[in-house]
Coordinates of C-alpha atoms in Angstrom, one line a residue:
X1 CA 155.4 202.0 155.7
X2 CA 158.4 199.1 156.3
X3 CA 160.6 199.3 153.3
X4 CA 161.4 196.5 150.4
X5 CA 164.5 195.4 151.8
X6 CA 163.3 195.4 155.6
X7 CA 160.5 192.6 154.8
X8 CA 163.3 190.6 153.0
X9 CA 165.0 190.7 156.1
X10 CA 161.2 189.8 158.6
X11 CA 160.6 187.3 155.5
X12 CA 164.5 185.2 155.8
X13 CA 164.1 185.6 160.0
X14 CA 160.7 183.7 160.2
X15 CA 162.0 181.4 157.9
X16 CA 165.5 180.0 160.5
X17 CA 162.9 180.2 162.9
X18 CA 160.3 177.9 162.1
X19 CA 159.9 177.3 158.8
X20 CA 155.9 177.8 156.9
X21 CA 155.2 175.7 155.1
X22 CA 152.4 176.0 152.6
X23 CA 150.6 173.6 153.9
X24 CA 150.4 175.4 156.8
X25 CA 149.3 178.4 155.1
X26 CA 146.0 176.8 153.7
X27 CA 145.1 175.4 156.5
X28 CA 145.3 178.6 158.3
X29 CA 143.9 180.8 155.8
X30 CA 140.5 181.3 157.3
X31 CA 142.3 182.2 160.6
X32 CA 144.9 184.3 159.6
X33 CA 142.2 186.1 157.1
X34 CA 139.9 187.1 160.6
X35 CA 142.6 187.9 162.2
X36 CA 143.4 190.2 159.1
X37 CA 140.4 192.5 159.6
X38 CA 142.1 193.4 163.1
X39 CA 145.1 195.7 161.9
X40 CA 147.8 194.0 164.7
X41 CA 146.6 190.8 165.3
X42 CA 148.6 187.4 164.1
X43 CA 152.4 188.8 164.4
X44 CA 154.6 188.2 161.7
X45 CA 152.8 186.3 158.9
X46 CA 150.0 189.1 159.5
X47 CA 152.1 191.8 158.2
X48 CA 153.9 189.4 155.6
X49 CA 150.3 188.1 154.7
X50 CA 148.9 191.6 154.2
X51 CA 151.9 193.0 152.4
X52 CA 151.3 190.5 149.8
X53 CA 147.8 191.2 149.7
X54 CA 148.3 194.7 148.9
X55 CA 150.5 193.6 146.2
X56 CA 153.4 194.7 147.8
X57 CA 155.4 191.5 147.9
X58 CA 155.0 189.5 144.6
X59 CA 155.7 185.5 144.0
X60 CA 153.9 182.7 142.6
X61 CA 151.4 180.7 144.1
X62 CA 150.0 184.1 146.0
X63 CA 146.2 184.8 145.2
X64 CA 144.4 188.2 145.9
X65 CA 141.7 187.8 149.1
X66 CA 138.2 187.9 146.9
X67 CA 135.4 189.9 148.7
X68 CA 132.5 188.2 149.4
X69 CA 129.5 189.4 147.8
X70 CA 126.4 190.2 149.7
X71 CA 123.6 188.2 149.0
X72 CA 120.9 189.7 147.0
X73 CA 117.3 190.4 148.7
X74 CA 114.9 187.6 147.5
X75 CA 111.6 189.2 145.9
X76 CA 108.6 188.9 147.7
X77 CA 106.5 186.5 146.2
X78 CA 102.6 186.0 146.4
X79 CA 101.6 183.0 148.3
X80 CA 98.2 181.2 147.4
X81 CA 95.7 181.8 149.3
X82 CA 96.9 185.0 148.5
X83 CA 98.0 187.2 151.4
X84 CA 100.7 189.1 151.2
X85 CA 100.3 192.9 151.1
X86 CA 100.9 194.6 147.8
X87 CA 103.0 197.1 149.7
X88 CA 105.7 194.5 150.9
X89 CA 106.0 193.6 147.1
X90 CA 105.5 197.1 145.4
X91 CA 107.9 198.5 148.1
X92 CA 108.3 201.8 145.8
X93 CA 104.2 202.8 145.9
X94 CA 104.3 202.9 141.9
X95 CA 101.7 200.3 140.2
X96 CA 101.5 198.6 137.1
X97 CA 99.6 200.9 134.5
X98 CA 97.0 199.4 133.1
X99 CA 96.5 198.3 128.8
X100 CA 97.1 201.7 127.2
X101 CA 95.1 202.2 124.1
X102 CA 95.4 205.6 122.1
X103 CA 92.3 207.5 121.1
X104 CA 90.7 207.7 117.7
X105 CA 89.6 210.1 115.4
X106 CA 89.3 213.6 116.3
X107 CA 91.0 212.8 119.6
X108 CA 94.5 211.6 118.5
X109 CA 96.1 214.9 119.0
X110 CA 95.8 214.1 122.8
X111 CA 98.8 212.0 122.7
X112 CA 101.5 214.4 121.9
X113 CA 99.4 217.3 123.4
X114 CA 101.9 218.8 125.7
X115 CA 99.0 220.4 127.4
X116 CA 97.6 217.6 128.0
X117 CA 100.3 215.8 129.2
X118 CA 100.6 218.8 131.6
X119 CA 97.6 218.0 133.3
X120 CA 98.1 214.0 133.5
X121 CA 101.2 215.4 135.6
X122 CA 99.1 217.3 138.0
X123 CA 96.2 214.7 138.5
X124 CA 99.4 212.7 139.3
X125 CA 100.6 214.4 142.2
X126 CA 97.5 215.1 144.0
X127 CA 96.6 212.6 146.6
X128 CA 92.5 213.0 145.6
X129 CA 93.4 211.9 141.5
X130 CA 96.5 210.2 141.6
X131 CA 96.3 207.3 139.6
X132 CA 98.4 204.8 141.7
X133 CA 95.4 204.4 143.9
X134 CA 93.4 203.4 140.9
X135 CA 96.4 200.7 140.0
X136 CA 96.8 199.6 143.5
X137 CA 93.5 198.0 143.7
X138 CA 93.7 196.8 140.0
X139 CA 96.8 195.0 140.9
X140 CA 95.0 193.5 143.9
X141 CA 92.1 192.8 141.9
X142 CA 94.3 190.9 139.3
X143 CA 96.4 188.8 141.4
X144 CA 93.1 187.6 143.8
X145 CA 91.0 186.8 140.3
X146 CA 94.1 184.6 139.3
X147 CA 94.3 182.5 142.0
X148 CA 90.3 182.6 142.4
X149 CA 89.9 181.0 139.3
X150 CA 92.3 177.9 139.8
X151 CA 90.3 178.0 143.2
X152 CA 87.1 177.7 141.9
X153 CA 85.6 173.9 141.3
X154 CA 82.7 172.4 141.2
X155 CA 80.9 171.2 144.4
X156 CA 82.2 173.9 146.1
X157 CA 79.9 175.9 148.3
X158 CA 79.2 179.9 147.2
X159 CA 80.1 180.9 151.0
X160 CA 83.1 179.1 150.6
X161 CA 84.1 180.4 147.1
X162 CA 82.9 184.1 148.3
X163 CA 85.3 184.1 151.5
X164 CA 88.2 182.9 149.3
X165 CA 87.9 186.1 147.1
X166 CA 87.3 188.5 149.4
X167 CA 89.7 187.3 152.1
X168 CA 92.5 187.6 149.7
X169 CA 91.2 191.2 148.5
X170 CA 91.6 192.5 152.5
X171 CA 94.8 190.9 153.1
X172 CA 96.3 192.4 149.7
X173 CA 95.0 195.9 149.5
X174 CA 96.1 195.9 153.2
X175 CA 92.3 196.8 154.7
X176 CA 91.8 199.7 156.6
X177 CA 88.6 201.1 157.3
X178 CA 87.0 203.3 154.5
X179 CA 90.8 204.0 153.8
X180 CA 91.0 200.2 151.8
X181 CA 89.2 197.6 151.4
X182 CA 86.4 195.5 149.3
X183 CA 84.9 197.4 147.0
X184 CA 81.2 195.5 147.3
X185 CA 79.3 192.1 147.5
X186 CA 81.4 189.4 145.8
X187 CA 78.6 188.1 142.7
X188 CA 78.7 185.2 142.5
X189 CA 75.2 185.2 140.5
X190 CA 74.4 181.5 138.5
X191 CA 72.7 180.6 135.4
X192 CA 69.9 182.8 134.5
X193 CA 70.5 185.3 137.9
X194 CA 72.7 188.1 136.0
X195 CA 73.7 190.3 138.7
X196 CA 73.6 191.1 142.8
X197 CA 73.2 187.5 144.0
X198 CA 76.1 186.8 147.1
X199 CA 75.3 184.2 149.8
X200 CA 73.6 185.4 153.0
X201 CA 74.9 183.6 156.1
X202 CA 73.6 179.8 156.0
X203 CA 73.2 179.2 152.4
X204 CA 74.2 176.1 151.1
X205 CA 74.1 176.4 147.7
X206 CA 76.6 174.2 146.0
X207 CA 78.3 175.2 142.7
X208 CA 77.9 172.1 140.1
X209 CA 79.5 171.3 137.1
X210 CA 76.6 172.2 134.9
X211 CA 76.8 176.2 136.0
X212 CA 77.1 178.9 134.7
X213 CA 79.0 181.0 137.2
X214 CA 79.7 185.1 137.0
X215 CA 82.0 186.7 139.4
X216 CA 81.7 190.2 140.1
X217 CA 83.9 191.6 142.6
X218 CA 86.0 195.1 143.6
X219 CA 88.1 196.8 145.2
X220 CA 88.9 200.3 146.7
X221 CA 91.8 202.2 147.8
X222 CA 91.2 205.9 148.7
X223 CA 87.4 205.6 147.5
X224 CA 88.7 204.8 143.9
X225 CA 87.0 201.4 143.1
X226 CA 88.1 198.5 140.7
X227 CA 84.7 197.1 139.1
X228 CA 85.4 193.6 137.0
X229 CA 84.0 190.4 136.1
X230 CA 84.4 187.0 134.6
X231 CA 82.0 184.1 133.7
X232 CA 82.8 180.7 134.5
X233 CA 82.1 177.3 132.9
X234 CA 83.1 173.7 133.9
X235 CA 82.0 172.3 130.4
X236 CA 81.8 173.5 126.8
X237 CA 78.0 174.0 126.2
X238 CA 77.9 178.3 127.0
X239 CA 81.3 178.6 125.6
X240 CA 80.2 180.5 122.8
X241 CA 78.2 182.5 125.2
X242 CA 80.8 183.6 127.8
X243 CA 83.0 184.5 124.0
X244 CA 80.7 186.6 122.9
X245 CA 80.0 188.6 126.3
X246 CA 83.7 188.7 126.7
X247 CA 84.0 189.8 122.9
X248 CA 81.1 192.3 123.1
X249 CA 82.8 193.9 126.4
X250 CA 86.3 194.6 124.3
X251 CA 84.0 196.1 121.8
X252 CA 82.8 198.6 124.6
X253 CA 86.4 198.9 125.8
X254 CA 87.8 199.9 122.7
X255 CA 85.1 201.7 121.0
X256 CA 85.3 204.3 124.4
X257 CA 86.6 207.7 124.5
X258 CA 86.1 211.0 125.4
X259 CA 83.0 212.7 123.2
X260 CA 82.1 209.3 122.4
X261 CA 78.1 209.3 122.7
X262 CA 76.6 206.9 125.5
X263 CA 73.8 206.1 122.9
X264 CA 76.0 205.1 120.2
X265 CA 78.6 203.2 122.3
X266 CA 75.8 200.9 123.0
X267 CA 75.3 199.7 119.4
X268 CA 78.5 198.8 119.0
X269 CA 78.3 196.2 122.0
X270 CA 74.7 195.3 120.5
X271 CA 76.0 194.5 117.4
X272 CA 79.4 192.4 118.9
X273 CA 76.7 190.5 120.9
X274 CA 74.4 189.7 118.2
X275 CA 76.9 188.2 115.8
X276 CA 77.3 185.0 118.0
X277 CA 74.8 181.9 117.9
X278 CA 75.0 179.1 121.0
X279 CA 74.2 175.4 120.2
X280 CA 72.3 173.6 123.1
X281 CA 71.4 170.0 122.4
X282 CA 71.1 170.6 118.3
X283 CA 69.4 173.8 118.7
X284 CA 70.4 177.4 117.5
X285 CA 69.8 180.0 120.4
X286 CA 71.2 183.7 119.4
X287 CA 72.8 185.3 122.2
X288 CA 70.9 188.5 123.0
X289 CA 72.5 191.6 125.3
X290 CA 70.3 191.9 128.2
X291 CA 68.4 195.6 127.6
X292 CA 67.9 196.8 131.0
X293 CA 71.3 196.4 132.7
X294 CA 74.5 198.7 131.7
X295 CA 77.7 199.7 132.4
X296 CA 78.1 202.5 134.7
X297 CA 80.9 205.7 135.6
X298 CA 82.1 205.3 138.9
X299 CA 82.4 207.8 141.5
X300 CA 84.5 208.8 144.9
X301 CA 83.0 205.8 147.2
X302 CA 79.7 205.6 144.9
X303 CA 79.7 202.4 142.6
X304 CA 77.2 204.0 139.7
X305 CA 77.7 207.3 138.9
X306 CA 75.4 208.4 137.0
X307 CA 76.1 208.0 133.4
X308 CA 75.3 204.1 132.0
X309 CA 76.5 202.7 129.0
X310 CA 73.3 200.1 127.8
X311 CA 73.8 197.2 125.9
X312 CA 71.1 197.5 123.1
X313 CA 71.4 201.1 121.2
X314 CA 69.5 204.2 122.1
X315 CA 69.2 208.0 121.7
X316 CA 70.9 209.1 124.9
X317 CA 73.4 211.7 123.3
X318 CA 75.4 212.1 126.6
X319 CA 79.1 212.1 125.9
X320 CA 82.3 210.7 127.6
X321 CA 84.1 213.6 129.4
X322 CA 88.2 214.0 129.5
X323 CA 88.6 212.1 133.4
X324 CA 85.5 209.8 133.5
X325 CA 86.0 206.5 134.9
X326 CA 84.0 203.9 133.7
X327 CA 83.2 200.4 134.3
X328 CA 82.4 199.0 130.5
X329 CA 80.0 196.0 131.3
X330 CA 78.4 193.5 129.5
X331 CA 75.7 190.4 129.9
X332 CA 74.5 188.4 127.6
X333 CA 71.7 185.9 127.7
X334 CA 69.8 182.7 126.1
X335 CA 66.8 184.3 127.1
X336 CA 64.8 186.9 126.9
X337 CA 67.7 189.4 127.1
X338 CA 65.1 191.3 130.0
X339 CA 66.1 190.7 133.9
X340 CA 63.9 191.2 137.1
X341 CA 64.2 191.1 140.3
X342 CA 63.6 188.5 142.5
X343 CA 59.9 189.0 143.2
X344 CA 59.4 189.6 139.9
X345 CA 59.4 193.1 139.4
X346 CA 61.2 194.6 136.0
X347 CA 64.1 196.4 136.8
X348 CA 62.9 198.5 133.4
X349 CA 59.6 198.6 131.8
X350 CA 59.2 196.8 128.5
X351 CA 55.8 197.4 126.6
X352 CA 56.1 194.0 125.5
X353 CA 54.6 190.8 127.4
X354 CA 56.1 190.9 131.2
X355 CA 58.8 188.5 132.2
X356 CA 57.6 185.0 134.7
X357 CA 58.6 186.2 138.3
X358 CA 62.2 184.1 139.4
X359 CA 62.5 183.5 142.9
X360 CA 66.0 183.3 143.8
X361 CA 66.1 183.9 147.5
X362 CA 66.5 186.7 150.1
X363 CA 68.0 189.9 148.9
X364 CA 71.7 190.3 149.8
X365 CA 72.8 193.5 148.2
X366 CA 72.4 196.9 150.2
X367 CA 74.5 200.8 149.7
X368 CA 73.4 203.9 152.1
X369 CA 72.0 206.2 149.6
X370 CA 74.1 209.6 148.8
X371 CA 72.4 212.3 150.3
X372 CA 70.0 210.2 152.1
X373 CA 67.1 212.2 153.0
X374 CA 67.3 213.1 157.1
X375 CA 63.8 210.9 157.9
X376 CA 62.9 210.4 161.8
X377 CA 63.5 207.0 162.5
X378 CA 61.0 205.5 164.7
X379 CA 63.2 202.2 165.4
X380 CA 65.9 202.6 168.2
X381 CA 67.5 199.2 166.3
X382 CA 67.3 201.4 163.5
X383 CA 69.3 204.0 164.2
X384 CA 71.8 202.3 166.1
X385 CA 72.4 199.8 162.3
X386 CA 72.5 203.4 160.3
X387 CA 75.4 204.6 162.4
X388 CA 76.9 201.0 162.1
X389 CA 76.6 201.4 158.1
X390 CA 78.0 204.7 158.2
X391 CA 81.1 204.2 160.1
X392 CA 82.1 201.4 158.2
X393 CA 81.1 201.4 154.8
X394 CA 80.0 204.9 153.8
X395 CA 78.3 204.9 150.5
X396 CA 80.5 201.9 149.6
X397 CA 77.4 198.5 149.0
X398 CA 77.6 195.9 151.5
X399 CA 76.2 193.1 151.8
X400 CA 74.2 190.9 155.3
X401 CA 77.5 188.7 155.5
X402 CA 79.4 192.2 155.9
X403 CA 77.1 192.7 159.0
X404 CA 77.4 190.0 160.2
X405 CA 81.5 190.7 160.3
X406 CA 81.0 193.8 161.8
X407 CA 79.2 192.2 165.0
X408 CA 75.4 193.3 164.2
X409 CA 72.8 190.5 164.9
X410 CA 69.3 190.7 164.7
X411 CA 69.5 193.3 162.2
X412 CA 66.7 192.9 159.6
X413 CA 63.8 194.7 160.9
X414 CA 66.2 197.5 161.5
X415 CA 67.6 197.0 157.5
X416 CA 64.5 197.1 156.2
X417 CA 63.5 199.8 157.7
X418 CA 66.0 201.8 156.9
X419 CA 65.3 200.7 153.1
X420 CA 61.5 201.6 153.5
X421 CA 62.5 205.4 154.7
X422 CA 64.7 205.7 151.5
X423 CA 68.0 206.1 153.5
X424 CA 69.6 202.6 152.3
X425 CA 68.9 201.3 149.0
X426 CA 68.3 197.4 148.3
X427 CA 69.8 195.7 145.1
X428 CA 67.5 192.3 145.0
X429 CA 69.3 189.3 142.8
X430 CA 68.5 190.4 138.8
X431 CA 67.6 187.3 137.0
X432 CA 66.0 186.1 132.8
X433 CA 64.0 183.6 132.8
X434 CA 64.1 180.1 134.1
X435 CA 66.7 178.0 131.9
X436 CA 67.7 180.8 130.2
X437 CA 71.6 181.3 131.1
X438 CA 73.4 184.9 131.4
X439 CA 77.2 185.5 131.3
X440 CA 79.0 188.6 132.1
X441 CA 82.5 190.7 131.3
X442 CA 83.6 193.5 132.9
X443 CA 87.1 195.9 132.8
X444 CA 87.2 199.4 134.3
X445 CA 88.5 201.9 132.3
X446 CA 90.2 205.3 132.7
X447 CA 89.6 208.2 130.1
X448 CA 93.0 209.9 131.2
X449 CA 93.7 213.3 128.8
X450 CA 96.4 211.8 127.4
X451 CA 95.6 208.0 126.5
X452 CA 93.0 205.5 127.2
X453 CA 93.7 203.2 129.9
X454 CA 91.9 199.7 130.7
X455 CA 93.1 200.0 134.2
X456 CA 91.7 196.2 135.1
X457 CA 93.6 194.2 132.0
X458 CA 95.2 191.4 132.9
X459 CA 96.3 188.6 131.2
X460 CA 93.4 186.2 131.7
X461 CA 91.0 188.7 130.4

């Protein structure tokens, strides 16, 4: 290190040579600073420059180098249409949890249970139960449905309004295979069709501002599927309808639990449904749940489960279990509260008078049946569409457009076939009758053994 009275002497020699000025400093400062990141370089004001800098040479007038700060990483936003993948902007794998709700009664021990807090550790950390893939495609599910309905306007077509949903759902849950992906038919069911109506290729159906419009899509990530729906109007006539749906589906939400009875659960949503009254054109019309369609649990790659929640109370005495996961859904209606399908058949049997038949066009709705029976298939077409199904959608319901995407053609004798032998299962549009009109909510919840959580809950709904 050059001592004190040596730099005096460097310092007074540069200056009988040729004098700096300060000018001459500033104007070199971005020189002299490169060339002070190459320990040698720029000769004698180098070494008196960086001796100052280190604070070894004081004076006025001399400023410490600042350090440039590196500039921060921008956060990935969501573009609309929405497209990016939820990995790029959830770059850690964790997942927004859902609305926690704590349970009631006999169950609020659960919370502070720290056995049960040791088993919401281990469903955790195994890749068949962990919850993140649960949140992964509720996230999706809430930031395509946010966008979808600024999207969605009047004299749009359903194709059109179908493709927008479900091309943002593949691009943000990042689709691969049976790994990730849409989670079934995008509903877009109008009016008095409840449930399972989706445009086949070539229909030209055109929403109008007069409609009554519920959307029904999901989405999957490891076989875990996000189930939820909203009801759209474009003026105020059904408001009170899709608010007391949306009302009566809350009610569902948070009357569920674990030992809750299926039975019971269903007179609660009855009675939230009930209390609300619509007024078309001067005239009174009580909003009624529709009887014969439910919510439903929800299985590894197999939409309905096998437990349903009904809308009207009943005796079933079956109970919510510690890990169910259920979608809680509603419909109400200004009809009869009674769908069928589209050639008229009930979905349930009433033993009061039957329902008028609704045409409302060709079936669109199809899922391969678990544990199909092995039939002989007489149909080489048929065969060849089975192995189609199974490769690419499993269990999971699909719909003719979804063929269509996959490259099949020519395909219908084959489907139907395959629907007659009881290997695939069809899902005809589920409508009330003519000028009645049907709204629907749905969230999917989570009984997790510590908490409640509404894993679909968003801020919209």
């Amino acid at each position: 290190m050059i001592s004190e009275p040596e730099l005096k002497a460097v310092v007074k020699a540069g200056e009988e040579k040729e004098p700096i000025q300060n000018e001459q400093v500033l104007e070199e400062d971005s020189e002299e600073d490169a060339a002070a990141e190459e320990p040698g370089a720029g000769g004698e004001v180098y070494s008196v420059r960086s001796h100052v800098d280190h604070g070894l040479i004081s004076g006025e007038g001399q400023k410490k180098k600042k350090k440039k700060k590196k500039p921060k990483k921008k956060k990935v936003q969501q573009t609309d249409p929405p497209r990016v993948g939820l990995s790029k902007i959830f770059s850690s794998g964790l997942y927004p949890e859902g609305e926690i709700q704590p349970y009631k009664d006999d169950n609020t021990w659960r919370v502070t249970s720290e056995e049960k807090r040791y088993s919401e550790k281990m469903a955790m950390e195994a890749p068949e139960t962990t919850y993140q893939n649960i949140r992964r495609a509720a996230e999706v599910h809430r930031q395509v449905r946010q966008r979808a309905r600024k999207f969605i306007r009047p004299g749009m077509t359903m194709t059109e309004i179908a493709e927008y949903i479900e091309d943002g759902t593949r691009a943000l849950v990042e689709e691969n295979g049976l790994d990730a992906g849409v989670g079934f038919p995008t509903g877009l069911s109008l009016n008095n069709c409840a449930a399972h109506y989706t445009p086949n290729a070539g229909d030209t159906t055109i929403l109008q501002s007069g409609d009554v419009l519920k959307v029904d899509f999901g989405v999957h990530v490891r076989g875990r599927i996000l189930d939820s729906a909203f009801t759209l109007t474009f003026e105020p006539t059904y408001d009170k309808l899709v608010e007391a749906v949306q009302a009566a589906t809350n009610t569902g939400v948070r009357e569920a639990g674990i030992d809750v009875r299926l039975g019971e659960l269903a007179g609660y949503i009855q009675e939230t449904m009930e209390s609300y009254e619509v007024e078309v054109n001067g005239k009174l019309i009580p909003v009624k749940p529709i009887e014969n369609l439910s919510g439903h649990s929800i299985n590894l790659y197999q939409i309905h489960g096998g437990k349903s929640v009904l809308l009207v109370k009943n005796e079933d005495q079956t109970r919510m279990e510690e890990g169910d996961y259920f979608a809680i859904e509603t419909f109400g209606s200004t009809g009869r509260g009674r769908v069928v399908d589209s050639v008229g058949i009930l979905v349930v049997s009433c033993p009061t008078e039957p329902l008028t038949p609704v045409p409302q066009g060709d079936c669109s709705h199809y899922a391969k049946i678990l544990d199909a029976p092995r039939v002989p298939l007489r149909l080489t077409s048929a065969k060849a569409l089975l192995k189609s199904i199974t490769s690419n959608f499993g269990t999971l319901p699909f719909c003719r457009r979804y063929l269509d995407r996959v490259g099949e053609s020519k395909y219908l004798l084959a489907l139907n076939h395959l629907v007659q032998q009881g290997i695939v299962q069809d899902y005809p549009p589920l409508c009330d009758v003519r000028g009645a009109m049907t709204a629907q909510f749905e969230h999917t919840i989570l009984l997790r053994p510590t908490v409640k959580e509404v894993v679909s809950r968003g801020d919209d709904y």
